[in-house]
Amino acid sequence: MLLKDTTTKKKEIVNFFINKNIIINSSILEQLNDEQIVSQLYEATCMQDSPPTTTPIQLTNILQNISKNNNQQTVQITFEYEDKKKKRTLQDFVGLFNARFKALEKILQSRQELQNITSISRLNRKTRENISIIGIVVDKQFTKNDNIILLIEDTTATIKAIITKTKQEVYTTARDIVLDEVVGISGTIGENVIFVNNIIFPDIPIINEVKKAQDDAHAIILSDIHIGSVYFLEEEFNRFISWIRCETGTEEQQALAKKVKYIFIVGDMVDGVGIYPAQEKELKIKDILQQYKEFSKFIQQIPPTINIIISTGNHDAVRLAEPQPKIPQHICPEIYQRPNTTIVGNPAIVTIHATPEFQGFEVLLYHGYSYDYYGDAVESIRNSGRHISDRNDLIMKFLLQRRHLAPTYTSTPYIPDPTQDPLLIEKIPDIFLSGHVHKAAIGSYRGVQIISGSCWQAKTAFQEKVGHEPEPCRVPIINLQTRAVKMLRFDLQKNEEQT
Ligand code: D5M
Ligand code: FE
Ligand code: ZN
C-alpha cells in the first residue's frame, strides 16, 4: 500500500471538514502546517472505517488534545510558586530569612576554600588562628582610610570583619558586596574582629560540558512588550509576528523562523493600569482587559507549533510583590485556550525539549525588577556601562554568584514564605532569562547561558528624564543544538539587513 504524503493527507482532512459542514478557522488551518499534527489528525478523522460520527466540538477537542500532547513533552513546569493565601506576620519574615540562610549555608559548607568553619559565638577571640565563618552581611562601612568593615551575623552571634586596602584581590571583591547577602569568610581572628583573607560566594560550579539538543531547534526570548502604552512599537512588533509566521524575510530568515520551537515572554506583556503616577496620559488602551485582549491577538497569530512560555513582570495584572503569581485565566482567557501556551509566575523554572533520549534544558525565568537596585548598588556593575540598561548580563552573573535573585531585602518587594525562599537559585539552570531593563543582553557564566530580552516600547518620558537608554525590537535567538545565540533586529526597514 502506498503511504500517503502530508499534502494528500492534508487535503483529505480539509475535505473531511468541508463534508461535515465544519468551518475550518485559521487556527485549525495553521495546525495543519505541522506534519505530526496532520498525521495524528488524519488517524483521528479520515481513517475511521465506519461513517464518521465526530461532531465539531469533538473535533476541536481532538485538535486541542493533539497539540497539548505534543507540547506536554516539550514544556514542563519544574518550579512554580503556589501561594497559600494567608495574612503574613513578622514570624514569617524570620522564617524566610532562616530558610534562605540555611540553604546558602549548605552550599557554602561544601566549599573547599572554607576550612574549619566555626559558628561566630564559638570563635576564640583571643588567638590569631585561621578561621572560617558563614554569615549574612548586615552592615558595610568604609573607614577613613577606605578599608571596609563588614558586620557578619549567623544564627549565634555577630562579628566585625575588616578588609584592608592592601589585600587587593579580596578588597576588590568586598567593594561589590551588598547588604543581606550570605558569604563565607576566612581570615585570622583578632580581638573581636576578623582580618579577612578570602571571601567566598555560594556561586555555581564550573560546568565543563553544556547540554546540546539533538535536533536543530531554536528558542526566542521576548520581554517588555508593553501593549497599551502610547510608546508601544506596534509596527515593529507586527514585523516580528510576520517573520515568525514565515510571511516575510529572505529565504534564509524564513528558514530560521521555521526552526523556532519556543518563544519565552519574560514579563511586562502589557503596560498595565495604575502602575506609575499619571500613567493614563501615556496609555493608548486604558482598560487592562483590553490590553490583554490585544496581547492575545498577537499570541494567536504565532504558529501553534511554537511553544510559548509566558511569565509575569511588574507591569502585569498581578501583585507587585514577588514571587508574582501567573496571569489569572479570567484576565486573558484567550491565551489559556491556546494549546501551545504555558503560563507561569515570576520567578519560574520550566524544562523544555525533554525527550526519552534527552533530559531537556532547565530554564529559569525572572523578570528582573530587582535589577534596578543592583545596577546601582554594585560598584563594578555601576561603573561598567553608561546606563543600567547596559548591564543586565553583569547583574545576572552577579546574582548567579549569590544564588539569589534579590539578595538585598529592599531590592524588590516580596511576600515572605516562612518555609522556603522562592527567590533562591537552588537549582542551577542551563539557561537564565530576564528582561525589565529594556535592552537585550547575551552572556554566559560558568556554562549557564544568560539572555535578557529587549522591549517593544520606545523610550518613555520618564526614561528620557533619568537618562535610561532602551534598545527596543532586538530578539535574541538561541540555537539549542549548537548553543549559539544571535540577535535579530526588527527595528529596521525591510530593505535593511538583519544582523
Ligand atoms: O522598567 C523599564 C526600565 O525603566 C527599568 O530599568 C526601570 C526603569 N524605570 C521605569 N520607571 C521607573 C521608575 N519610576 N523609577 C525607576 N526606574 C524606572 P519597566 O518595568 O518597564 O517600567
Ligand atoms: Fe518593562
Ligand atoms: Zn519591568
Coordinates of C-alpha atoms in Angstrom, one line a residue, residues 191-409:
E191 CA 40.1 40.6 69.4
N192 CA 36.5 41.0 68.3
V193 CA 37.4 41.3 64.6
I194 CA 38.3 39.0 61.7
F195 CA 41.1 40.1 59.4
V196 CA 39.8 38.8 56.1
N197 CA 41.9 36.9 53.7
N198 CA 39.2 35.5 51.4
I199 CA 35.5 36.0 50.7
I200 CA 33.6 33.1 49.2
F201 CA 30.2 33.4 47.5
P202 CA 27.8 30.5 47.3
D203 CA 28.4 30.6 43.5
I204 CA 27.9 27.8 40.9
P205 CA 30.4 25.2 39.9
I206 CA 32.1 25.4 36.5
I207 CA 30.1 23.3 34.0
N208 CA 32.6 21.8 31.6
E209 CA 30.1 20.5 29.0
V210 CA 27.0 22.4 28.2
K211 CA 23.9 20.4 27.2
K212 CA 23.0 20.4 23.5
A213 CA 19.8 19.4 21.8
Q214 CA 19.9 16.6 19.2
D215 CA 17.9 18.5 16.7
D216 CA 18.1 21.9 15.1
A217 CA 15.5 23.6 17.4
H218 CA 15.7 27.3 18.3
A219 CA 14.2 29.4 21.1
I220 CA 13.4 33.1 21.1
I221 CA 13.4 35.5 24.1
L222 CA 10.9 38.4 24.2
S223 CA 10.1 40.6 27.1
D224 CA 8.6 44.0 27.9
I225 CA 6.1 44.3 25.1
H226 CA 4.1 47.0 26.9
I227 CA 0.9 46.7 24.9
G228 CA -1.4 49.6 25.7
S229 CA 1.4 52.1 26.1
V230 CA 1.4 55.1 23.7
Y231 CA 5.1 54.1 23.2
F232 CA 4.3 50.5 22.1
L233 CA 6.1 49.9 18.8
E234 CA 3.3 48.1 17.1
E235 CA 4.7 48.3 13.5
E236 CA 7.9 46.7 14.6
F237 CA 6.1 44.1 16.7
N238 CA 4.0 43.2 13.7
R239 CA 7.2 42.9 11.7
F240 CA 8.3 40.2 14.2
I241 CA 4.9 38.5 14.0
S242 CA 5.0 38.4 10.2
W243 CA 8.5 36.9 10.3
I244 CA 7.7 34.2 12.9
R245 CA 4.7 33.3 10.6
C246 CA 7.2 32.9 7.8
E247 CA 5.4 35.6 5.8
T248 CA 8.3 38.0 5.4
G249 CA 12.1 37.9 5.2
T250 CA 14.7 36.4 3.0
E251 CA 14.6 32.6 2.3
E252 CA 17.3 32.2 5.0
Q253 CA 15.3 34.3 7.5
Q254 CA 12.2 32.3 6.8
A255 CA 14.1 29.0 7.2
L256 CA 15.2 30.2 10.6
A257 CA 11.7 31.2 11.6
K258 CA 10.6 27.6 10.8
K259 CA 13.1 26.2 13.3
V260 CA 11.8 28.2 16.2
K261 CA 10.1 25.8 18.7
Y262 CA 9.9 28.0 21.8
I263 CA 9.1 31.6 22.5
F264 CA 9.7 32.9 26.0
I265 CA 8.0 36.1 27.1
V266 CA 9.6 37.2 30.3
G267 CA 7.1 39.7 31.7
D268 CA 5.6 43.2 31.1
M269 CA 3.3 41.9 28.4
V270 CA 1.2 44.9 28.8
D271 CA 1.8 48.4 30.2
G272 CA -0.9 47.9 32.8
V273 CA -3.1 50.4 34.5
G274 CA -2.2 52.5 37.6
I275 CA 1.4 51.2 37.6
Y276 CA 3.0 54.7 38.0
P277 CA 1.6 58.1 38.7
A278 CA -0.3 59.8 35.9
Q279 CA 0.1 56.7 33.7
E280 CA -3.3 57.3 32.0
K281 CA -1.7 60.1 29.9
E282 CA 0.7 57.6 28.4
L283 CA -1.9 54.9 27.7
K284 CA -3.4 54.2 24.3
I285 CA -5.5 51.4 25.8
K286 CA -6.8 52.4 29.2
D287 CA -8.6 49.2 30.1
I288 CA -6.5 46.3 31.4
L289 CA -8.7 43.6 29.9
Q290 CA -8.5 45.3 26.5
Q291 CA -4.7 45.4 26.8
Y292 CA -4.6 41.6 27.4
K293 CA -7.1 41.1 24.5
E294 CA -4.7 43.0 22.2
F295 CA -1.8 40.9 23.5
S296 CA -3.8 37.7 22.9
K297 CA -4.4 38.7 19.3
F298 CA -0.7 38.7 18.7
I299 CA -0.2 35.4 20.5
Q300 CA -3.0 33.9 18.4
Q301 CA -1.0 34.7 15.3
I302 CA 2.1 32.8 16.4
P303 CA 2.1 29.4 14.7
P304 CA 0.6 26.7 17.1
T305 CA 3.7 24.5 16.5
I306 CA 5.7 27.0 18.7
N307 CA 5.5 26.6 22.4
I308 CA 5.0 29.9 24.1
I309 CA 6.1 30.3 27.8
I310 CA 4.7 33.4 29.5
S311 CA 5.8 34.7 32.9
T312 CA 4.8 37.9 34.7
G313 CA 6.5 41.3 35.3
N314 CA 6.0 44.5 37.3
H315 CA 3.5 45.9 34.7
D316 CA 1.3 42.8 34.6
A317 CA -2.1 42.4 36.2
V318 CA -0.8 40.6 39.3
R319 CA 0.6 41.8 42.6
L320 CA 4.0 43.6 42.5
A321 CA 5.4 41.6 45.4
E322 CA 7.5 38.6 44.5
P323 CA 7.1 35.7 43.9
Q324 CA 4.5 37.0 41.5
P325 CA 1.6 34.7 40.6
K326 CA 0.9 33.9 37.0
I327 CA -1.6 35.9 35.0
P328 CA -5.0 34.7 36.1
Q329 CA -7.2 32.9 33.5
H330 CA -10.0 35.5 33.7
I331 CA -7.6 38.2 32.6
C332 CA -6.6 36.6 29.4
P333 CA -8.9 33.6 28.7
E334 CA -7.8 33.6 25.0
I335 CA -4.3 32.8 25.9
Y336 CA -5.2 30.0 28.3
Q337 CA -7.3 28.4 25.5
R338 CA -4.4 28.2 23.2
P339 CA -2.9 24.7 23.4
N340 CA 0.6 25.9 22.8
T341 CA 0.9 28.3 25.8
T342 CA 2.4 27.6 29.2
I343 CA 1.6 30.4 31.7
V344 CA 3.8 30.7 34.8
G345 CA 4.6 33.1 37.6
N346 CA 7.7 35.1 38.3
P347 CA 10.2 33.6 39.0
A348 CA 9.7 30.2 37.5
I349 CA 11.6 27.2 36.2
V350 CA 10.5 25.3 33.1
T351 CA 12.1 22.3 31.4
I352 CA 11.9 22.4 27.7
H353 CA 12.8 20.0 24.9
A354 CA 13.0 16.8 27.0
T355 CA 12.6 13.6 25.1
P356 CA 13.2 10.0 26.2
E357 CA 16.8 10.4 24.9
F358 CA 17.5 13.9 26.1
Q359 CA 16.9 15.3 29.6
G360 CA 15.9 18.8 28.3
F361 CA 17.0 22.3 29.3
E362 CA 16.1 23.8 32.6
V363 CA 15.2 27.4 32.1
L364 CA 15.0 30.0 34.9
L365 CA 12.7 32.9 34.2
Y366 CA 12.9 36.1 36.3
H367 CA 11.6 39.4 35.0
G368 CA 14.3 41.5 36.8
Y369 CA 12.5 44.0 39.0
S370 CA 15.4 43.8 41.4
Y371 CA 17.9 44.7 38.7
D372 CA 17.5 48.5 39.0
Y373 CA 18.9 48.2 42.6
Y374 CA 21.9 46.1 41.7
G375 CA 22.8 48.1 38.6
D376 CA 23.3 51.0 41.0
A377 CA 24.4 49.3 44.3
V378 CA 27.2 47.1 42.9
E379 CA 30.2 49.3 42.3
S380 CA 31.8 47.3 39.5
I381 CA 28.4 47.0 37.7
R382 CA 27.6 50.7 38.2
N383 CA 31.0 51.7 36.7
S384 CA 30.8 49.3 33.8
G385 CA 28.4 50.9 31.4
R386 CA 26.8 54.2 30.7
H387 CA 23.3 53.1 31.8
I388 CA 21.7 50.4 33.8
S389 CA 20.3 49.2 30.5
D390 CA 23.8 48.2 29.5
R391 CA 24.4 45.9 32.4
N392 CA 21.8 43.1 32.6
D393 CA 24.3 40.3 31.8
L394 CA 26.6 41.5 34.6
I395 CA 23.7 41.8 37.1
M396 CA 22.5 38.3 36.1
K397 CA 26.1 36.9 36.6
F398 CA 26.3 38.7 40.0
L399 CA 23.0 37.0 41.1
L400 CA 24.1 33.6 40.0
Q401 CA 27.2 34.0 42.2
R402 CA 24.9 34.9 45.1
R403 CA 22.5 32.1 44.2
H404 CA 19.7 34.5 44.8
L405 CA 17.5 36.8 42.6
A406 CA 17.3 39.6 45.1
P407 CA 19.8 39.1 48.0
T408 CA 19.2 42.5 49.5
Y409 CA 15.8 42.6 51.2

